[in-house]
PDB file of C-alpha atoms and ligand atoms in Angstrom:
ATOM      1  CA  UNK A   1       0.000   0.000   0.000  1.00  0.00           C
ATOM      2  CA  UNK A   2       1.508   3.365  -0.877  1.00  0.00           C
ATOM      3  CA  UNK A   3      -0.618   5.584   1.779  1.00  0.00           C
ATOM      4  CA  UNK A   4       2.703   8.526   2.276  1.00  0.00           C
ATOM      5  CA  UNK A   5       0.954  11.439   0.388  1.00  0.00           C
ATOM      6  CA  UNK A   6      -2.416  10.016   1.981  1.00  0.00           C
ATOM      7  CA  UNK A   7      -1.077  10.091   5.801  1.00  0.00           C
ATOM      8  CA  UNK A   8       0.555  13.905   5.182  1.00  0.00           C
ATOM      9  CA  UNK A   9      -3.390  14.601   3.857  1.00  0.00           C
ATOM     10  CA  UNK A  10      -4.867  13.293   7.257  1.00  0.00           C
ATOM     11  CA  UNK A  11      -2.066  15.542   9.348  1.00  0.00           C
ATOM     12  CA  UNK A  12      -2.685  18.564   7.541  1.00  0.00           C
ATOM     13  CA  UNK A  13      -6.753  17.779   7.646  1.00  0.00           C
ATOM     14  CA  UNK A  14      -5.578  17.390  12.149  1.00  0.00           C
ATOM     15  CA  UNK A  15      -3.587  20.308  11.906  1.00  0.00           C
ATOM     16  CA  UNK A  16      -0.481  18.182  12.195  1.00  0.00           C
ATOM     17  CA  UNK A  17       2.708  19.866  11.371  1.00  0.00           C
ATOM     18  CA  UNK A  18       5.529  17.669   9.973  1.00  0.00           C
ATOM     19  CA  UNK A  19       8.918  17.722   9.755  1.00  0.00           C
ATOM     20  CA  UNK A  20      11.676  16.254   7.335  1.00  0.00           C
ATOM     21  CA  UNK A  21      15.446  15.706   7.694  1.00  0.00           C
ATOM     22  CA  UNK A  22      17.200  16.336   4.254  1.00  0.00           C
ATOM     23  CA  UNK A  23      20.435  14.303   4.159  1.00  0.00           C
ATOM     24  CA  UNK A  24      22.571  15.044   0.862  1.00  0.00           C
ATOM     25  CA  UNK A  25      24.087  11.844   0.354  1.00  0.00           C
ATOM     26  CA  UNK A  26      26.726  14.224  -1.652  1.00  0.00           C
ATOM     27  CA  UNK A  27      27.738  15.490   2.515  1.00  0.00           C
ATOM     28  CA  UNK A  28      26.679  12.703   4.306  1.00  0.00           C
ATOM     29  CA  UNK A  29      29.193  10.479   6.582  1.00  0.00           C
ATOM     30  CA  UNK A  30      27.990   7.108   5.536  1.00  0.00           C
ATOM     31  CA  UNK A  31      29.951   5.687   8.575  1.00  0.00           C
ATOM     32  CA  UNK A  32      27.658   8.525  10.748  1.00  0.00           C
ATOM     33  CA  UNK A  33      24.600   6.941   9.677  1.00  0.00           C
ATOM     34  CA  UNK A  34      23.260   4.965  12.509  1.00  0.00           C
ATOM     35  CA  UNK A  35      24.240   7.946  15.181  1.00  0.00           C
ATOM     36  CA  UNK A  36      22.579  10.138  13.067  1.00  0.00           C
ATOM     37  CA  UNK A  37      19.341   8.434  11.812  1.00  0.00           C
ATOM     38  CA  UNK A  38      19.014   7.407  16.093  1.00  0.00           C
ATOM     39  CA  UNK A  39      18.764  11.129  16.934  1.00  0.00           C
ATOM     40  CA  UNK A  40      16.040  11.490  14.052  1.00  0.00           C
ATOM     41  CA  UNK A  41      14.440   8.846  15.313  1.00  0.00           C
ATOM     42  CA  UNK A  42      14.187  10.348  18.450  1.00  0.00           C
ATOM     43  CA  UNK A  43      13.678  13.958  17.683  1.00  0.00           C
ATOM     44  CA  UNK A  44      10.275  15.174  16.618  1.00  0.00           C
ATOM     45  CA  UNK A  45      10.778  14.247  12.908  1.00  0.00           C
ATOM     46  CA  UNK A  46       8.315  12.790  11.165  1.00  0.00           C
ATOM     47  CA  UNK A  47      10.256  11.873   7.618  1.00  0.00           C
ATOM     48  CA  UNK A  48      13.443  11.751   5.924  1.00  0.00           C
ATOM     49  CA  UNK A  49      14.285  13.062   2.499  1.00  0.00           C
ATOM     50  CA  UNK A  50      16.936  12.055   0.821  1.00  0.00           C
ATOM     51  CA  UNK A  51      18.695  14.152  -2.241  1.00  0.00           C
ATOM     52  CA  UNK A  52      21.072  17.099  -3.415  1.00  0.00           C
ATOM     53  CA  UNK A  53      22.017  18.715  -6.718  1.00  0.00           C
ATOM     54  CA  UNK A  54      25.194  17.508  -7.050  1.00  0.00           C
ATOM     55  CA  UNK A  55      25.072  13.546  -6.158  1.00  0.00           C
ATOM     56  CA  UNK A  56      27.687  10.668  -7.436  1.00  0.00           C
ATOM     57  CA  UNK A  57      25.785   7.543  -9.405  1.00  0.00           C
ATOM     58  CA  UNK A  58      24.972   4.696  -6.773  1.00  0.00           C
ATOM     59  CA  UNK A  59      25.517   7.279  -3.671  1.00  0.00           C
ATOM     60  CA  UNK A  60      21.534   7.988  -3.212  1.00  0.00           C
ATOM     61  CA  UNK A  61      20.798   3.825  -3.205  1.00  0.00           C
ATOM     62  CA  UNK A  62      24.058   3.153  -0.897  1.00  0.00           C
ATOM     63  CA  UNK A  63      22.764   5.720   1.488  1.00  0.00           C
ATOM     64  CA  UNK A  64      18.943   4.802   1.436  1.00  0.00           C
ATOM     65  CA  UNK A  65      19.714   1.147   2.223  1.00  0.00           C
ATOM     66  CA  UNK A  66      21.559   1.978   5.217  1.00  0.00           C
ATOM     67  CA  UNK A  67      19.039   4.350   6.670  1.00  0.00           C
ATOM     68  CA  UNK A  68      16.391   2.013   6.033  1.00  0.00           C
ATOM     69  CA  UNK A  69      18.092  -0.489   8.287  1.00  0.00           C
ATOM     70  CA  UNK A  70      17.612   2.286  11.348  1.00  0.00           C
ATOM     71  CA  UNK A  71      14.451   3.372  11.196  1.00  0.00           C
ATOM     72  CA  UNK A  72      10.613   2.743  10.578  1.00  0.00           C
ATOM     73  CA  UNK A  73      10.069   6.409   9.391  1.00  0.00           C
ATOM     74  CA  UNK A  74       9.912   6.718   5.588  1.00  0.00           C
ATOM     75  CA  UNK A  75      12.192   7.777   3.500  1.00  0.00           C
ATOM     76  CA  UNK A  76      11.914   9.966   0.361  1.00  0.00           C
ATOM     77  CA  UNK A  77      13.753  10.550  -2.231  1.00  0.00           C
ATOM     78  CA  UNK A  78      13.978  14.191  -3.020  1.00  0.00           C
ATOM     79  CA  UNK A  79      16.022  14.168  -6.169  1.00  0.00           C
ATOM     80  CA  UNK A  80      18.242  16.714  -7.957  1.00  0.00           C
ATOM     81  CA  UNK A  81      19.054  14.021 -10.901  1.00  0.00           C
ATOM     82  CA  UNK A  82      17.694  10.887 -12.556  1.00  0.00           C
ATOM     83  CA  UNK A  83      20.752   8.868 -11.297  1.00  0.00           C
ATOM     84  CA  UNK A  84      19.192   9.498  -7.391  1.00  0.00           C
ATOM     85  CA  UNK A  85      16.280   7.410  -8.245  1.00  0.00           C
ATOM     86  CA  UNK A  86      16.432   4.379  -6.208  1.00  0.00           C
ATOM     87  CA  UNK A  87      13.974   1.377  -5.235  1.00  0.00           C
ATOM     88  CA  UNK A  88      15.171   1.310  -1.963  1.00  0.00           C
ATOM     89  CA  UNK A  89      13.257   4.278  -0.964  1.00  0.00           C
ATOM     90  CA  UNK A  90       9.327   4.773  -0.231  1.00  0.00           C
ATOM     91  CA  UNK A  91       8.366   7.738  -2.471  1.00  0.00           C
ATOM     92  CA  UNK A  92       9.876  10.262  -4.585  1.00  0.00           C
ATOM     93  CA  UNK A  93       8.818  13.665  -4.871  1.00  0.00           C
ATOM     94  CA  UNK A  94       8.187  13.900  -8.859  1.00  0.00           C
ATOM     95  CA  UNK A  95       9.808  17.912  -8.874  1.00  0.00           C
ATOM     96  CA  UNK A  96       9.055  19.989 -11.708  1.00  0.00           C
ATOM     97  CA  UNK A  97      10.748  23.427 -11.182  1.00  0.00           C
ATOM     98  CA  UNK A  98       7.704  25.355 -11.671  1.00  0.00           C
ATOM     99  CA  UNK A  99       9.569  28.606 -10.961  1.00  0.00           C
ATOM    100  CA  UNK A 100      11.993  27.858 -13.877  1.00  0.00           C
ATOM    101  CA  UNK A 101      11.775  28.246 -17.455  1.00  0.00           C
ATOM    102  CA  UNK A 102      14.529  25.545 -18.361  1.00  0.00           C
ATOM    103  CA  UNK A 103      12.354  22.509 -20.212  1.00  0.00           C
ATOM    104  CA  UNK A 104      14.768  19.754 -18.169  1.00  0.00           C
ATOM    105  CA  UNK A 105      13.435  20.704 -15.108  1.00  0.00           C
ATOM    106  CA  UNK A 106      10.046  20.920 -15.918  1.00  0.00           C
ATOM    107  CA  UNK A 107       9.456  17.916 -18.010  1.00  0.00           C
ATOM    108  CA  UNK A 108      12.301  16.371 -20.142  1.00  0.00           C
ATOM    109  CA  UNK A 109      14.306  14.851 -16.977  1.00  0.00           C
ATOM    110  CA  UNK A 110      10.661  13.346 -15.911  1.00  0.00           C
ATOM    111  CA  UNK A 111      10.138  11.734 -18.970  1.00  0.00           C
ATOM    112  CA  UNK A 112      13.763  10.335 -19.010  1.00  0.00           C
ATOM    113  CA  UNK A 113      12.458   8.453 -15.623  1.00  0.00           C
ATOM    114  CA  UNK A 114      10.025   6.320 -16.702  1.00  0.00           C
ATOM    115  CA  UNK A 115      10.702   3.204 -17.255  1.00  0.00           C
ATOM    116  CA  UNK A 116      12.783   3.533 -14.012  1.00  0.00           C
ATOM    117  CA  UNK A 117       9.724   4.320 -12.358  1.00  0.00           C
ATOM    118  CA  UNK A 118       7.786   1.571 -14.049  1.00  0.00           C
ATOM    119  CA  UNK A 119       9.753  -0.895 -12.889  1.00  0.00           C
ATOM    120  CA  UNK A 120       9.926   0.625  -8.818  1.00  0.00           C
ATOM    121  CA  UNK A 121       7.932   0.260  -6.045  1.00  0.00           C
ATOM    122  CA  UNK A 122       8.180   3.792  -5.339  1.00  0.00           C
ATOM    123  CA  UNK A 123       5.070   6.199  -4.440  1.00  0.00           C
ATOM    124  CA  UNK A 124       5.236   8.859  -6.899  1.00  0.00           C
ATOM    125  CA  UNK A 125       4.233  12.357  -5.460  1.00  0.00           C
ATOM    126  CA  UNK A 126       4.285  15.178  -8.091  1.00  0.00           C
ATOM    127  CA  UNK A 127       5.410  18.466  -6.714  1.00  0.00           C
ATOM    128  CA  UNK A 128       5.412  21.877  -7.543  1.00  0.00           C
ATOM    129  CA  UNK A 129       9.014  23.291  -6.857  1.00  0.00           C
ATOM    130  CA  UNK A 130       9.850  26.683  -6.688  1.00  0.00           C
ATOM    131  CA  UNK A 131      12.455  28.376  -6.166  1.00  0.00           C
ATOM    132  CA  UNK A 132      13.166  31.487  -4.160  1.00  0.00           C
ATOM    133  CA  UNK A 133      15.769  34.159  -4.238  1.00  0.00           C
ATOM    134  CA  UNK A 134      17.537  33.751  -0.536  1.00  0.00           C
ATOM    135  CA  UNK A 135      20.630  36.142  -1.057  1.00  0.00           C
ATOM    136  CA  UNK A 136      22.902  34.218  -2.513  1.00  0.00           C
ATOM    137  CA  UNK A 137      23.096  31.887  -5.442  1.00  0.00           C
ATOM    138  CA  UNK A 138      22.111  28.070  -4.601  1.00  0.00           C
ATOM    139  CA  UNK A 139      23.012  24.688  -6.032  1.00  0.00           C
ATOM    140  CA  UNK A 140      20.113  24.652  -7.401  1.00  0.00           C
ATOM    141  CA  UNK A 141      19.792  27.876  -9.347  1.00  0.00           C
ATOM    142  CA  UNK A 142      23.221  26.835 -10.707  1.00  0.00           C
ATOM    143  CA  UNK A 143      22.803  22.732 -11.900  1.00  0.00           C
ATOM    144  CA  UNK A 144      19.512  23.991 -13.253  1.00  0.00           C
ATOM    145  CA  UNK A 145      20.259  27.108 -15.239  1.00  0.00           C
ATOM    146  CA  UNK A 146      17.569  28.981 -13.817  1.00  0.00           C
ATOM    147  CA  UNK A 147      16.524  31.965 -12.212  1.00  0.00           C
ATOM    148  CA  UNK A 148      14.928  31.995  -8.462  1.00  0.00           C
ATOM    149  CA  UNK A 149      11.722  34.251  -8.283  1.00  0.00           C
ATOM    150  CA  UNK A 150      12.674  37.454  -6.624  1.00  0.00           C
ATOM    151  CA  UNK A 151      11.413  37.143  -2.642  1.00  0.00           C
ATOM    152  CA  UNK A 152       9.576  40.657  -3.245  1.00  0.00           C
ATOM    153  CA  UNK A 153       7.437  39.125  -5.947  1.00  0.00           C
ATOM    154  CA  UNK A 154       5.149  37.897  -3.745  1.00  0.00           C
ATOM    155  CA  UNK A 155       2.087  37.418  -5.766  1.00  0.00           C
ATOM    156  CA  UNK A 156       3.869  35.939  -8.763  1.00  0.00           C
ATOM    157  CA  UNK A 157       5.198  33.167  -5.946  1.00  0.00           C
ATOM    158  CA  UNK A 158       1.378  32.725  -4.833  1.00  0.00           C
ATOM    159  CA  UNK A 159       0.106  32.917  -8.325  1.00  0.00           C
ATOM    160  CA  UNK A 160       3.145  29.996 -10.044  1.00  0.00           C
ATOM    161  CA  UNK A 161       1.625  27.521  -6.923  1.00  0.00           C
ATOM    162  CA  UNK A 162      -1.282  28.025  -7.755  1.00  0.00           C
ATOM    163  CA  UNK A 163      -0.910  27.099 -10.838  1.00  0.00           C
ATOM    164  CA  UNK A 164       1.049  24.393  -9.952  1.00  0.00           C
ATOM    165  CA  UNK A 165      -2.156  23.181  -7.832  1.00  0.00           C
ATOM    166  CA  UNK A 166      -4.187  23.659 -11.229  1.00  0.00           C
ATOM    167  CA  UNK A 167      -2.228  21.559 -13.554  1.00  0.00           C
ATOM    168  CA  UNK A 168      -2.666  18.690 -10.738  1.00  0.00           C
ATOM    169  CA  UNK A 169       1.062  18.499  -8.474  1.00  0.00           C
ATOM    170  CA  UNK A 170       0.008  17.049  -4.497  1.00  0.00           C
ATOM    171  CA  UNK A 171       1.890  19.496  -3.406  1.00  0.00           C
ATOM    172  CA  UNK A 172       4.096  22.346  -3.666  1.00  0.00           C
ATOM    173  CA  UNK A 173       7.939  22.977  -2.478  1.00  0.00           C
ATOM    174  CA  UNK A 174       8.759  26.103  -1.397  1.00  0.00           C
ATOM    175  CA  UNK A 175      12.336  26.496  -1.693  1.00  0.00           C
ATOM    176  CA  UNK A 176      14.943  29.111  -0.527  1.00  0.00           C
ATOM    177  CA  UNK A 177      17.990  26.606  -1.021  1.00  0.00           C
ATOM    178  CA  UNK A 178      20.310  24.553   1.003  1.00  0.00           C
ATOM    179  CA  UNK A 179      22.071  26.808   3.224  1.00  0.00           C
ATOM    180  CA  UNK A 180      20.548  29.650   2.558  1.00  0.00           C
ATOM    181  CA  UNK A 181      20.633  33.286   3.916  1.00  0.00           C
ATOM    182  CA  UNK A 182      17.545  34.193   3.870  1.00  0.00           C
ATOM    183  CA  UNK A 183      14.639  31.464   4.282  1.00  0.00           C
ATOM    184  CA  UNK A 184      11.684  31.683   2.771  1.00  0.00           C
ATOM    185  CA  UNK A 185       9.614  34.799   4.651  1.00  0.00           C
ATOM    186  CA  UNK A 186       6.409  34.301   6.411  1.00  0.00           C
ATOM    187  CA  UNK A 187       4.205  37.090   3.905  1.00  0.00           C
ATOM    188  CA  UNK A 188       5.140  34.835   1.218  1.00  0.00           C
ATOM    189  CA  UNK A 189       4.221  31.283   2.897  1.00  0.00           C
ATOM    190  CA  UNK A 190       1.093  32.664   4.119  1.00  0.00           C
ATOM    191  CA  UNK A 191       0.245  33.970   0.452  1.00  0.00           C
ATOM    192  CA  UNK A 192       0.801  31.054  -0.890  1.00  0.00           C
ATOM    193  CA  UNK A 193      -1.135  28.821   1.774  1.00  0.00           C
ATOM    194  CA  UNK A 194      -4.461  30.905   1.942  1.00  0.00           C
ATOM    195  CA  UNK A 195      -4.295  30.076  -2.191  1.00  0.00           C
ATOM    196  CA  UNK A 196      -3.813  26.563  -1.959  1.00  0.00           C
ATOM    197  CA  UNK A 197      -5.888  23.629  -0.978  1.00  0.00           C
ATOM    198  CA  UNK A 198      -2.831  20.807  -1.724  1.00  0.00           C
ATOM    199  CA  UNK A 199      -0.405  20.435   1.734  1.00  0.00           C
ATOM    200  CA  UNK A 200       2.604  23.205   1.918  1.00  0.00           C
ATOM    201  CA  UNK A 201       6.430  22.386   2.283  1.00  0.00           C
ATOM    202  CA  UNK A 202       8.989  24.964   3.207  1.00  0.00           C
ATOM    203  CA  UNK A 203      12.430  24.630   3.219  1.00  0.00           C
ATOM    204  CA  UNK A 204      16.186  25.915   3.426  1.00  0.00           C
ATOM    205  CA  UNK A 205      17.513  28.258   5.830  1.00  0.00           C
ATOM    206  CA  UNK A 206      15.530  27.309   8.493  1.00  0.00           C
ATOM    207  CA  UNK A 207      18.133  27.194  11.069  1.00  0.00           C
ATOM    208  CA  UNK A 208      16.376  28.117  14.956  1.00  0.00           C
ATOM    209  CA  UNK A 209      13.255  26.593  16.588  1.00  0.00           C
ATOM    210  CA  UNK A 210      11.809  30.453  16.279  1.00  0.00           C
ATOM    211  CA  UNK A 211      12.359  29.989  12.107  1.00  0.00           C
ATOM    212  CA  UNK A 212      10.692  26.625  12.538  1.00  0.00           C
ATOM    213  CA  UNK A 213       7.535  27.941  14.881  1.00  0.00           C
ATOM    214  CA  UNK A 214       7.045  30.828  12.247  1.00  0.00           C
ATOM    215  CA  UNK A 215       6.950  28.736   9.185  1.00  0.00           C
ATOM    216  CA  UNK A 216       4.406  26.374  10.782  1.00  0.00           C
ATOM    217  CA  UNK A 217       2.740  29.841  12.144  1.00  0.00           C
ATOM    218  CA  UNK A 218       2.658  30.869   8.855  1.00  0.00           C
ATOM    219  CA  UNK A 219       1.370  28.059   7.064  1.00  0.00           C
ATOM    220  CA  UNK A 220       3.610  25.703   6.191  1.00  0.00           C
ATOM    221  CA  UNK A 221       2.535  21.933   6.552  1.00  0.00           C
ATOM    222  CA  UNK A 222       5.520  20.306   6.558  1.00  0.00           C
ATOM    223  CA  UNK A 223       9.153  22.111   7.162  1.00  0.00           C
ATOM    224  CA  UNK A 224      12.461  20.312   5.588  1.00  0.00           C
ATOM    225  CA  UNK A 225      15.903  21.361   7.484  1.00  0.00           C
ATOM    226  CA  UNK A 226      19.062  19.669   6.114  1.00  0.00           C
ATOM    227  CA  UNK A 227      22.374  22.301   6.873  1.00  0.00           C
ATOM    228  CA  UNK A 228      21.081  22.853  10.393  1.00  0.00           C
ATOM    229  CA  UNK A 229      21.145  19.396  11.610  1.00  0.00           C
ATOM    230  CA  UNK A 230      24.332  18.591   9.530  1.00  0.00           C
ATOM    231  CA  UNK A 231      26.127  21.404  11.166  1.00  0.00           C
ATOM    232  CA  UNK A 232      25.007  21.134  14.461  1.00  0.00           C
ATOM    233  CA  UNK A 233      23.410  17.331  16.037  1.00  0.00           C
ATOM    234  CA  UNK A 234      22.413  19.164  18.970  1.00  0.00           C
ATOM    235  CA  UNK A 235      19.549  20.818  17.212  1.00  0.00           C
ATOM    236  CA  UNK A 236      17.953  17.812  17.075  1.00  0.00           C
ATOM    237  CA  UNK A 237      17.673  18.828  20.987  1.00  0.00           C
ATOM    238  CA  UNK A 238      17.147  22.008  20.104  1.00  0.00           C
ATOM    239  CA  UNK A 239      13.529  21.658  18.505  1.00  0.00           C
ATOM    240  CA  UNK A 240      12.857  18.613  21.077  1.00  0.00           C
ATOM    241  CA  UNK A 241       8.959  17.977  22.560  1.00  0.00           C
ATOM    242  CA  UNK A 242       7.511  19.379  23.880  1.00  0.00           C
ATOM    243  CA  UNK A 243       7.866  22.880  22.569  1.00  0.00           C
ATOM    244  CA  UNK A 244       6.383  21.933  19.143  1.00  0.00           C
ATOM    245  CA  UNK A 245       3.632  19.682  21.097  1.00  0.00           C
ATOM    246  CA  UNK A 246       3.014  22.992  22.944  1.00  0.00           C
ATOM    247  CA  UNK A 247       2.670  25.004  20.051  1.00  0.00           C
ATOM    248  CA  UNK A 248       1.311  22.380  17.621  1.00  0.00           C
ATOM    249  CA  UNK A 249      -0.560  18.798  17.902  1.00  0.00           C
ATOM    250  CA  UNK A 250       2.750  17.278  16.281  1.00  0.00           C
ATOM    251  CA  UNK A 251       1.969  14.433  14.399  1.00  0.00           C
ATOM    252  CA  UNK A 252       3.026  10.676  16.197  1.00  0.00           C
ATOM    253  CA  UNK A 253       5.548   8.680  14.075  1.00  0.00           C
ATOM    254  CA  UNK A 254       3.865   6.295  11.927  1.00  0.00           C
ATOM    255  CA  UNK A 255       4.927   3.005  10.494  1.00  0.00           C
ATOM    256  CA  UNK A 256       5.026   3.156   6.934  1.00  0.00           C
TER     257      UNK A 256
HETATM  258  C1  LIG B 301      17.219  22.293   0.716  1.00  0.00           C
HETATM  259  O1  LIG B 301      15.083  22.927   1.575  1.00  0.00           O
HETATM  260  C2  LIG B 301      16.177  22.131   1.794  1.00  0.00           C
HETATM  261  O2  LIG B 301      16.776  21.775  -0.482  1.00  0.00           O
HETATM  262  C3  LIG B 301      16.767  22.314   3.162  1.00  0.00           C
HETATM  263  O3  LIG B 301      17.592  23.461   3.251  1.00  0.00           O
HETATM  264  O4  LIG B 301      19.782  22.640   4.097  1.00  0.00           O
HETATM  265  O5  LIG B 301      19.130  25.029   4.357  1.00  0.00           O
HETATM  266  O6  LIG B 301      18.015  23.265   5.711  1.00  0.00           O
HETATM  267  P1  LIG B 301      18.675  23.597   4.421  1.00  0.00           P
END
């Protein structure tokens, strides 16, 4: 049963907020893996995305297997290339760079996956990813040859999800970039939520427990942090119950 994209559905429809650990197999200590995946597991995480721009062949399914052997959460691939596609995983987030104008990113490299896909278990979760300018320029915005919308340009951010939603994506991505300097504000996420009826993701930059609170404040369904927790395990700490449960019903960890 592929229920992922279902079970984020019921938390938003609780008020749930989630959360999601990005590990770039690219910077990931393979050797770290069963330290690290043992604080997810214990922190108030509720999935794990796995992906990066700039990932060696083979490095996305070495690193999937292993996390798979620590935890129960699931894990989903969040790719920057075909070659991250692995069967290993639970579900893929089918990205199409909706903020873009390069024909790759929007539908060539999708229909290059295909008969991978066929051939996988995976659940396939179309997405609506768009990119935002953060203050500097992100792997992203580089491997794809295209240009973030500007952070100011609020309505044409609310305006490309919602016609993401339109054309049919599950959800949409909002994305200021690994690392990056500014995250994405809270006037845009709540623009973009009070449009949208599909569940909201925010990510990069998000660095403090306050950045976290205002996203979910804000609107945002589920948050992905990646540089934080690679920087720093004792964030995991950091963002502990039970100041989320105090803020937010968090949603329990399910078995996937
Ligand atoms: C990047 O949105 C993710 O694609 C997470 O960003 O690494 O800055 O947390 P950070």
């Amino acid at each position: 049963m592929k229920h992922i994209y279902n079970n984020i559905l019921l938390s938003v429809s609780n008020g749930e907020k989630l959360l999601a650990v990005l590990i770039d197999p690219d910077k990931f200590p393979l050797d770290n893996t069963e330290t690290f995946i043992n604080k997810v597991n214990e922190s108030i995480a509720t999935h794990i995305f796995v992906g990066g721009s700039e990932v060696e062949k083979s490095q996305t399914e070495t690193i999937v297997s292993e996390i798979k052997k620590f935890t129960q959460l699931p894990v989903i691939l969040f790719p920057g290339d075909i070659t991250q596609i692995t069967n290993e995983a639970d579900a893929l987030l089918f990205l199409s760079l909706i903020s873009g104008r390069n024909p790759d990113y929007l539908i060539g490299k999708h229909i290059q996956s295909i008969s991978l896909l066929e051939e996988s278990n995976l659940e396939v979760i179309p997405t609506g990813y768009i990119l935002i300018e953060n203050g500097k320029e992100t792997a992203v915005q580089r491997v794809t040859e295209t240009m973030p919308i500007p952070r100011k340009n609020v309505q044409l951010i609310a305006d490309t999800a919602k016609a993401g939603e339109l054309l049919g994506m599950k959800l949409i991505y909002l994305e200021a970039g690994s690392g990056a300097i500014h995250s994405v504000t809270t006037e845009i996420i709540t623009q973009v939520k009070n449009k949208l009826k599909i569940p909201l993701i925010v990510g990069g930059g998000i660095r403090s427990k306050q950045q976290l609170v205002s996203a979910y404040s804000s609107g945002a369904d589920l948050v992905v942090i990646g540089t934080a927790f690679e920087e720093d395990e004792t964030f995991f700490e950091e963002i502990k119950n039970p100041f989320v449960l105090q803020t937010f019903p968090q949603k329990r960890k399910q078995q996937y």
